[in-house]
Structures are given as structure tokens and as C-alpha cells.
Amino acid sequence: MRSTTSSSSGPRRPAATGADDLTTRARIRDAAIARFARDGFGASLRTIAADAGVSAGLVVHHFGSKDGLRAACDTYVFEAVRDAKTEAVSPENPDAGPMSLLAQLATIEDYAPVFEYTLRSLQAGGDLARSFVAHLTEVTQEYLAAGVAAGTIRPSRDEAARASYLVSLSLGSLLVDGVLRDRTEPRDPGADLREYVGRVMLPALEVFTEGLFVEPTLLDAYVQHTTHQEETP
Amino acid sequence: MRSTTSSSSGPRRPAATGADDLTTRARIRDAAIARFARDGFGASLRTIAADAGVSAGLVVHHFGSKDGLRAACDTYVFEAVRDAKTEAVSPENPDAGPMSLLAQLATIEDYAPVFEYTLRSLQAGGDLARSFVAHLTEVTQEYLAAGVAAGTIRPSRDEAARASYLVSLSLGSLLVDGVLRDRTEPRDPGADLREYVGRVMLPALEVFTEGLFVEPTLLDAYVQHTTHQEETP
DNA sequence: CAATAGGCTAAACAAGTGTTCAACGGGTGT
DNA sequence: ACACCCGTTGAACACTTGTTTAGCCTATTG
């Protein structure tokens, strides 16, 4: 029996867009990931089928429905990101913090569709986006904790809240930047990300090393305000 | 002649959802804004028409097409935000910076649909989002310049880049937070925003007053790196 | 070699979409 | 009073969507 319907255990190497020696099912899934990433999840089954060089009926034959295809793409992308994370974590690169994973992910050429799909999924919301953000928050918290222990990163009054906030900052900024990009001209995700980093790196480093306010008045007032509220409920 | 087709100069008071003494055209527009904000721009004309209590044909009769309706909503929301900005700018509130406009906008009950529509438009991209971000960046830059002049905000090596970055940070974080929210249960935008602020205020104030890195190593290295690149092209 | 199973396609289907069209009704103006 | 505009409706149209079904064609299997 060939690996015709291997839904549970996908292949290890993810989304090599040039390889056509894949299972038809895998080819459809890769085409769907690329098309979903480019046009959003409103892309039609017929377009995806045409991209994969198959008929529309075959897609639903393999995945049951469009939602099934979407679910298959989600789990595949999630596993790809999870696998890529472990080998991409290297804390000595000069990045503005928790988005180093994403940045390194996009540099790898093969992962470009996965990276785009992840951003598109974050834009659309849904379970993949939620679990992805949760996962990234967890990684970020560990990353920050290591920095705090090493004395390179300032401690926070609420480490979990800070990690969550930093993730939403980084991802949100990246998302806004991508959403505002003109979608008529042809896009190169690698170049886009590189331009984004070049445009954002200086203010990011400024804010994250020097801060924004010269005096801690606002922070002190807020901390005192909340602690007073806690003492007298 | 009544004000039946007043497209260029809309009414001053925007989007009072309870008032039913409006022009039918205005009623359709308000219903579209609310429905677009809640369900996204894929909402059908028939749904919007049903919300406004009219037929689907009347909508296109008034606005030409769905894109025309979308454009009318965009310009109306943009003008509403622009008008609300001038009277909502009060620099003494303890907010984390450039999103004070948005926050104050959402507190006003009548502006809730406008606020939601703006976020939805930012999520979907397009011209309204672009011009809105550009406008907000401009306001933010003036706000920051005033703070720098007053000595409350640190100067930046690139004020424009910092303003743009801070806007994308604030809006992006807000957008991610809204997108990740569970959309099955009924939502209250005011309560959502309040909860978001309560969850984010502490880490935001921390980062923006104390920074993240204890030593300016990364920033110094980057600045030196770029300046050296500029000297030897 | 014949049979059977399954990848695969083309056509059809039902539902939903934006849009058009003919008609109606109640005001307004002459 | 009559005509006329304009807001308004309901049905129809053309189209796209996801999905189903009948059948073909290849290849593995007995």
C-alpha cells in the first residue's frame, strides 16, 4: 500500500514548492497553502484545484470539504512551524525580541508559504492563529526569562503579561505592515520582510532600550493606583 | 427640497444607532457600517438590507453597487474619525501614547460602530486603512514632537520612523487582540477594549518607560553599523 | 486474463451572490 | 385633475460558490 491517504503523519520536509514528485494529496495541500496565503481564505476550490493541476472534485474527494482542506493546511503549517522552531532558536542574533522566530522562519526559502499562511491565518483569526500566538507567547516567555536570568533583559512586574503583550506587538505590527501593502504589484515575501525589518529596526531598538518616557511618572502612578485598588477592594 | 441625496456633506452627528428618523440612505449606510463591522466585508447586501428594513434592490439603487456602498461607508467613517479627533485630543490622560485617540473614540457610545468598522477595515486592508494609518501617524508625530519639546518624551534618531512604528505597534496589537477574540459569544466593544487596556497597560507602561534591554549594546551596534554603511557606500 | 478498486474528471446541482428590470404607489407640481 | 418623478419592491438573471454523482482509465490483484 502506498502512502496515498497519509493525513495523520505528513512528510517531514515541508512545502517544497518546486517538487512535483509528491502525492497528489500533498500537492493539493501545498497549492492550497500558497493560494490561501496569497488571496486569503476566500479563494475558491476551483482556483486551488487549477493551481494543483487537478479538478475541483478531487480536492473534496481527498479532504472531504473546503473546511477539511483548511484544517489539513492548518495542522500541516502548525507542525511545520513547530518543527522549524526548535532548530531556529539562536538567542545571539540582534533582533528586537520575540519575533526572531518569525524572521528566521521567513528567511528560509522553503518556509515562505508557511510564513505567509501563518500571517494570513492571524489576519483571519481562528484556532490556528490562537494556538500559534499561544505557542509563540510561551516561547517568548522562556526567551525573556533566560534574558532576565542572564541580566540582559529587565525583569517585569508581570512576566506573563509582558510576554503576551510583546508577542501581540510584534505580530500586530508585522500584520498591519503586510495588510497595508499594495497588493496589485507582485510581492516577494522575503524582500518585504527584509524591507520591514530595515524600516523598523532602529525605532524598535530605540524604544526597547531607551524607552519612550523620560520620567517614570506614569508607570509609578499606575502601579500605585492598581496596588491601592488591590488593598481596598 | 429635502436632504434626500446628501452624499458630499453628511450630517455632523455620526452613527447614532438608535435614531430612526434618518434618511433611508443614511439608515442603510449605518446598517452597513454596523454589519460590515460585525461580520466583515463579506456580508451580503440582502443581510444589510434586512438590517435596514429595506429591500436589496434599494441598496444598489442608492449606492450604485456594493463597492459604492463600501466607499460611502469608508468616507463617512473617515470623516467621523477626523471630526472626532479634533475634540478628543487631550494630552493629559495617562495613556501609553498614540492610541489615545482610538481609546477615547471607543469610549463614546455612539462611535462604537465607527470604531469597530475602522478596525475591520484595518484588518481587511484597502485605502481607508492606509489613509487612516497615515492620518494617525501624522497626529502621533505631532503628539510626540510636543512631548519631546516639553521634555517628557525622549527624542528619537528618526522621529518619522518612530511615529510610524509606534502606530503600527498600537494598532497591530489592538487588531491581533480583536482578531483572536472568540466570535461565537456576544461581544461588547466597549467592554472588550476596557479589558484589553487593563490587560496591556502595565506591560506597555513598563516597556515604554524602562525599556526592555538593560544595556544599549544592541542599539549602539546597530547605529554604528548603519552609520558605517552610510559612510562607505 | 479478467476483475476490481481507486485516483481522477466532467458535468450537473443547489444555494447564495450582486445586479437588473418592470411595476407600483404616493407625493409634488402644473 | 393629470402627469410625473422618485422611493421602493419583488421577481428574475447571470454568475460563482461548494458539493455530488456518474463514469472513465489505470493499475494492482486474484
JSON list of N, CA and C in Angstrom, two decimals, chain A residues 160-192:
[
{"chain": "A", "resi": 160, "resn": "ALA", "atom": "N", "xyz": [4.32, 37.13, 32.50]},
{"chain": "A", "resi": 160, "resn": "ALA", "atom": "CA", "xyz": [3.39, 36.54, 31.53]},
{"chain": "A", "resi": 160, "resn": "ALA", "atom": "C", "xyz": [2.71, 37.63, 30.71]},
{"chain": "A", "resi": 161, "resn": "ALA", "atom": "N", "xyz": [2.26, 38.68, 31.40]},
{"chain": "A", "resi": 161, "resn": "ALA", "atom": "CA", "xyz": [1.58, 39.76, 30.68]},
{"chain": "A", "resi": 161, "resn": "ALA", "atom": "C", "xyz": [2.52, 40.43, 29.70]},
{"chain": "A", "resi": 162, "resn": "ARG", "atom": "N", "xyz": [3.78, 40.62, 30.12]},
{"chain": "A", "resi": 162, "resn": "ARG", "atom": "CA", "xyz": [4.72, 41.26, 29.22]},
{"chain": "A", "resi": 162, "resn": "ARG", "atom": "C", "xyz": [4.99, 40.40, 28.00]},
{"chain": "A", "resi": 163, "resn": "ALA", "atom": "N", "xyz": [5.18, 39.11, 28.22]},
{"chain": "A", "resi": 163, "resn": "ALA", "atom": "CA", "xyz": [5.42, 38.23, 27.06]},
{"chain": "A", "resi": 163, "resn": "ALA", "atom": "C", "xyz": [4.24, 38.28, 26.10]},
{"chain": "A", "resi": 164, "resn": "SER", "atom": "N", "xyz": [3.05, 38.18, 26.64]},
{"chain": "A", "resi": 164, "resn": "SER", "atom": "CA", "xyz": [1.87, 38.23, 25.77]},
{"chain": "A", "resi": 164, "resn": "SER", "atom": "C", "xyz": [1.78, 39.55, 25.03]},
{"chain": "A", "resi": 165, "resn": "TYR", "atom": "N", "xyz": [2.07, 40.63, 25.74]},
{"chain": "A", "resi": 165, "resn": "TYR", "atom": "CA", "xyz": [2.00, 41.94, 25.11]},
{"chain": "A", "resi": 165, "resn": "TYR", "atom": "C", "xyz": [3.05, 42.10, 24.01]},
{"chain": "A", "resi": 166, "resn": "LEU", "atom": "N", "xyz": [4.25, 41.64, 24.29]},
{"chain": "A", "resi": 166, "resn": "LEU", "atom": "CA", "xyz": [5.30, 41.78, 23.28]},
{"chain": "A", "resi": 166, "resn": "LEU", "atom": "C", "xyz": [4.98, 40.96, 22.03]},
{"chain": "A", "resi": 167, "resn": "VAL", "atom": "N", "xyz": [4.39, 39.79, 22.22]},
{"chain": "A", "resi": 167, "resn": "VAL", "atom": "CA", "xyz": [4.02, 39.00, 21.06]},
{"chain": "A", "resi": 167, "resn": "VAL", "atom": "C", "xyz": [2.96, 39.71, 20.24]},
{"chain": "A", "resi": 168, "resn": "SER", "atom": "N", "xyz": [1.95, 40.24, 20.92]},
{"chain": "A", "resi": 168, "resn": "SER", "atom": "CA", "xyz": [0.90, 40.94, 20.18]},
{"chain": "A", "resi": 168, "resn": "SER", "atom": "C", "xyz": [1.45, 42.18, 19.50]},
{"chain": "A", "resi": 169, "resn": "LEU", "atom": "N", "xyz": [2.41, 42.84, 20.12]},
{"chain": "A", "resi": 169, "resn": "LEU", "atom": "CA", "xyz": [3.04, 44.00, 19.49]},
{"chain": "A", "resi": 169, "resn": "LEU", "atom": "C", "xyz": [3.76, 43.59, 18.21]},
{"chain": "A", "resi": 170, "resn": "SER", "atom": "N", "xyz": [4.63, 42.60, 18.33]},
{"chain": "A", "resi": 170, "resn": "SER", "atom": "CA", "xyz": [5.44, 42.23, 17.18]},
{"chain": "A", "resi": 170, "resn": "SER", "atom": "C", "xyz": [4.57, 41.69, 16.05]},
{"chain": "A", "resi": 171, "resn": "LEU", "atom": "N", "xyz": [3.73, 40.72, 16.39]},
{"chain": "A", "resi": 171, "resn": "LEU", "atom": "CA", "xyz": [2.88, 40.13, 15.35]},
{"chain": "A", "resi": 171, "resn": "LEU", "atom": "C", "xyz": [1.95, 41.17, 14.77]},
{"chain": "A", "resi": 172, "resn": "GLY", "atom": "N", "xyz": [1.37, 42.00, 15.62]},
{"chain": "A", "resi": 172, "resn": "GLY", "atom": "CA", "xyz": [0.43, 43.01, 15.14]},
{"chain": "A", "resi": 172, "resn": "GLY", "atom": "C", "xyz": [1.09, 44.00, 14.22]},
{"chain": "A", "resi": 173, "resn": "SER", "atom": "N", "xyz": [2.26, 44.46, 14.59]},
{"chain": "A", "resi": 173, "resn": "SER", "atom": "CA", "xyz": [2.98, 45.39, 13.72]},
{"chain": "A", "resi": 173, "resn": "SER", "atom": "C", "xyz": [3.27, 44.76, 12.37]},
{"chain": "A", "resi": 174, "resn": "LEU", "atom": "N", "xyz": [3.74, 43.54, 12.42]},
{"chain": "A", "resi": 174, "resn": "LEU", "atom": "CA", "xyz": [4.02, 42.82, 11.17]},
{"chain": "A", "resi": 174, "resn": "LEU", "atom": "C", "xyz": [2.75, 42.64, 10.34]},
{"chain": "A", "resi": 175, "resn": "LEU", "atom": "N", "xyz": [1.66, 42.32, 11.02]},
{"chain": "A", "resi": 175, "resn": "LEU", "atom": "CA", "xyz": [0.40, 42.10, 10.31]},
{"chain": "A", "resi": 175, "resn": "LEU", "atom": "C", "xyz": [-0.09, 43.39, 9.67]},
{"chain": "A", "resi": 176, "resn": "VAL", "atom": "N", "xyz": [-0.06, 44.47, 10.42]},
{"chain": "A", "resi": 176, "resn": "VAL", "atom": "CA", "xyz": [-0.50, 45.74, 9.86]},
{"chain": "A", "resi": 176, "resn": "VAL", "atom": "C", "xyz": [0.35, 46.12, 8.66]},
{"chain": "A", "resi": 177, "resn": "ASP", "atom": "N", "xyz": [1.65, 45.93, 8.80]},
{"chain": "A", "resi": 177, "resn": "ASP", "atom": "CA", "xyz": [2.53, 46.27, 7.70]},
{"chain": "A", "resi": 177, "resn": "ASP", "atom": "C", "xyz": [2.20, 45.45, 6.45]},
{"chain": "A", "resi": 178, "resn": "GLY", "atom": "N", "xyz": [1.92, 44.19, 6.63]},
{"chain": "A", "resi": 178, "resn": "GLY", "atom": "CA", "xyz": [1.58, 43.37, 5.47]},
{"chain": "A", "resi": 178, "resn": "GLY", "atom": "C", "xyz": [0.24, 43.71, 4.89]},
{"chain": "A", "resi": 179, "resn": "VAL", "atom": "N", "xyz": [-0.71, 44.01, 5.75]},
{"chain": "A", "resi": 179, "resn": "VAL", "atom": "CA", "xyz": [-2.07, 44.30, 5.28]},
{"chain": "A", "resi": 179, "resn": "VAL", "atom": "C", "xyz": [-2.11, 45.60, 4.49]},
{"chain": "A", "resi": 180, "resn": "LEU", "atom": "N", "xyz": [-1.27, 46.57, 4.92]},
{"chain": "A", "resi": 180, "resn": "LEU", "atom": "CA", "xyz": [-1.29, 47.87, 4.26]},
{"chain": "A", "resi": 180, "resn": "LEU", "atom": "C", "xyz": [-0.50, 47.88, 2.96]},
{"chain": "A", "resi": 181, "resn": "ARG", "atom": "N", "xyz": [0.16, 46.78, 2.67]},
{"chain": "A", "resi": 181, "resn": "ARG", "atom": "CA", "xyz": [0.98, 46.74, 1.48]},
{"chain": "A", "resi": 181, "resn": "ARG", "atom": "C", "xyz": [0.11, 46.67, 0.23]},
{"chain": "A", "resi": 182, "resn": "ASP", "atom": "N", "xyz": [0.53, 47.33, -0.79]},
{"chain": "A", "resi": 182, "resn": "ASP", "atom": "CA", "xyz": [-0.23, 47.34, -2.04]},
{"chain": "A", "resi": 182, "resn": "ASP", "atom": "C", "xyz": [-0.21, 45.94, -2.65]},
{"chain": "A", "resi": 183, "resn": "ARG", "atom": "N", "xyz": [-1.40, 45.44, -2.92]},
{"chain": "A", "resi": 183, "resn": "ARG", "atom": "CA", "xyz": [-1.50, 44.05, -3.34]},
{"chain": "A", "resi": 183, "resn": "ARG", "atom": "C", "xyz": [-1.62, 43.90, -4.86]},
{"chain": "A", "resi": 184, "resn": "THR", "atom": "N", "xyz": [-1.50, 45.01, -5.58]},
{"chain": "A", "resi": 184, "resn": "THR", "atom": "CA", "xyz": [-1.61, 44.90, -7.02]},
{"chain": "A", "resi": 184, "resn": "THR", "atom": "C", "xyz": [-0.29, 44.46, -7.66]},
{"chain": "A", "resi": 185, "resn": "GLU", "atom": "N", "xyz": [0.80, 45.05, -7.17]},
{"chain": "A", "resi": 185, "resn": "GLU", "atom": "CA", "xyz": [2.09, 44.68, -7.74]},
{"chain": "A", "resi": 185, "resn": "GLU", "atom": "C", "xyz": [2.55, 43.34, -7.19]},
{"chain": "A", "resi": 186, "resn": "PRO", "atom": "N", "xyz": [3.37, 42.65, -7.92]},
{"chain": "A", "resi": 186, "resn": "PRO", "atom": "CA", "xyz": [3.84, 41.33, -7.46]},
{"chain": "A", "resi": 186, "resn": "PRO", "atom": "C", "xyz": [4.65, 41.46, -6.18]},
{"chain": "A", "resi": 187, "resn": "ARG", "atom": "N", "xyz": [4.51, 40.50, -5.32]},
{"chain": "A", "resi": 187, "resn": "ARG", "atom": "CA", "xyz": [5.12, 40.58, -4.00]},
{"chain": "A", "resi": 187, "resn": "ARG", "atom": "C", "xyz": [6.17, 39.49, -3.83]},
{"chain": "A", "resi": 188, "resn": "ASP", "atom": "N", "xyz": [7.18, 39.84, -3.07]},
{"chain": "A", "resi": 188, "resn": "ASP", "atom": "CA", "xyz": [8.21, 38.88, -2.68]},
{"chain": "A", "resi": 188, "resn": "ASP", "atom": "C", "xyz": [8.29, 38.90, -1.16]},
{"chain": "A", "resi": 189, "resn": "PRO", "atom": "N", "xyz": [7.77, 37.90, -0.51]},
{"chain": "A", "resi": 189, "resn": "PRO", "atom": "CA", "xyz": [7.70, 37.94, 0.96]},
{"chain": "A", "resi": 189, "resn": "PRO", "atom": "C", "xyz": [9.05, 38.13, 1.62]},
{"chain": "A", "resi": 190, "resn": "GLY", "atom": "N", "xyz": [10.08, 37.53, 1.08]},
{"chain": "A", "resi": 190, "resn": "GLY", "atom": "CA", "xyz": [11.39, 37.72, 1.68]},
{"chain": "A", "resi": 190, "resn": "GLY", "atom": "C", "xyz": [11.84, 39.17, 1.62]},
{"chain": "A", "resi": 191, "resn": "ALA", "atom": "N", "xyz": [11.69, 39.78, 0.44]},
{"chain": "A", "resi": 191, "resn": "ALA", "atom": "CA", "xyz": [12.08, 41.19, 0.30]},
{"chain": "A", "resi": 191, "resn": "ALA", "atom": "C", "xyz": [11.20, 42.08, 1.16]},
{"chain": "A", "resi": 192, "resn": "ASP", "atom": "N", "xyz": [9.91, 41.77, 1.21]},
{"chain": "A", "resi": 192, "resn": "ASP", "atom": "CA", "xyz": [9.00, 42.56, 2.03]},
{"chain": "A", "resi": 192, "resn": "ASP", "atom": "C", "xyz": [9.45, 42.54, 3.48]}
]
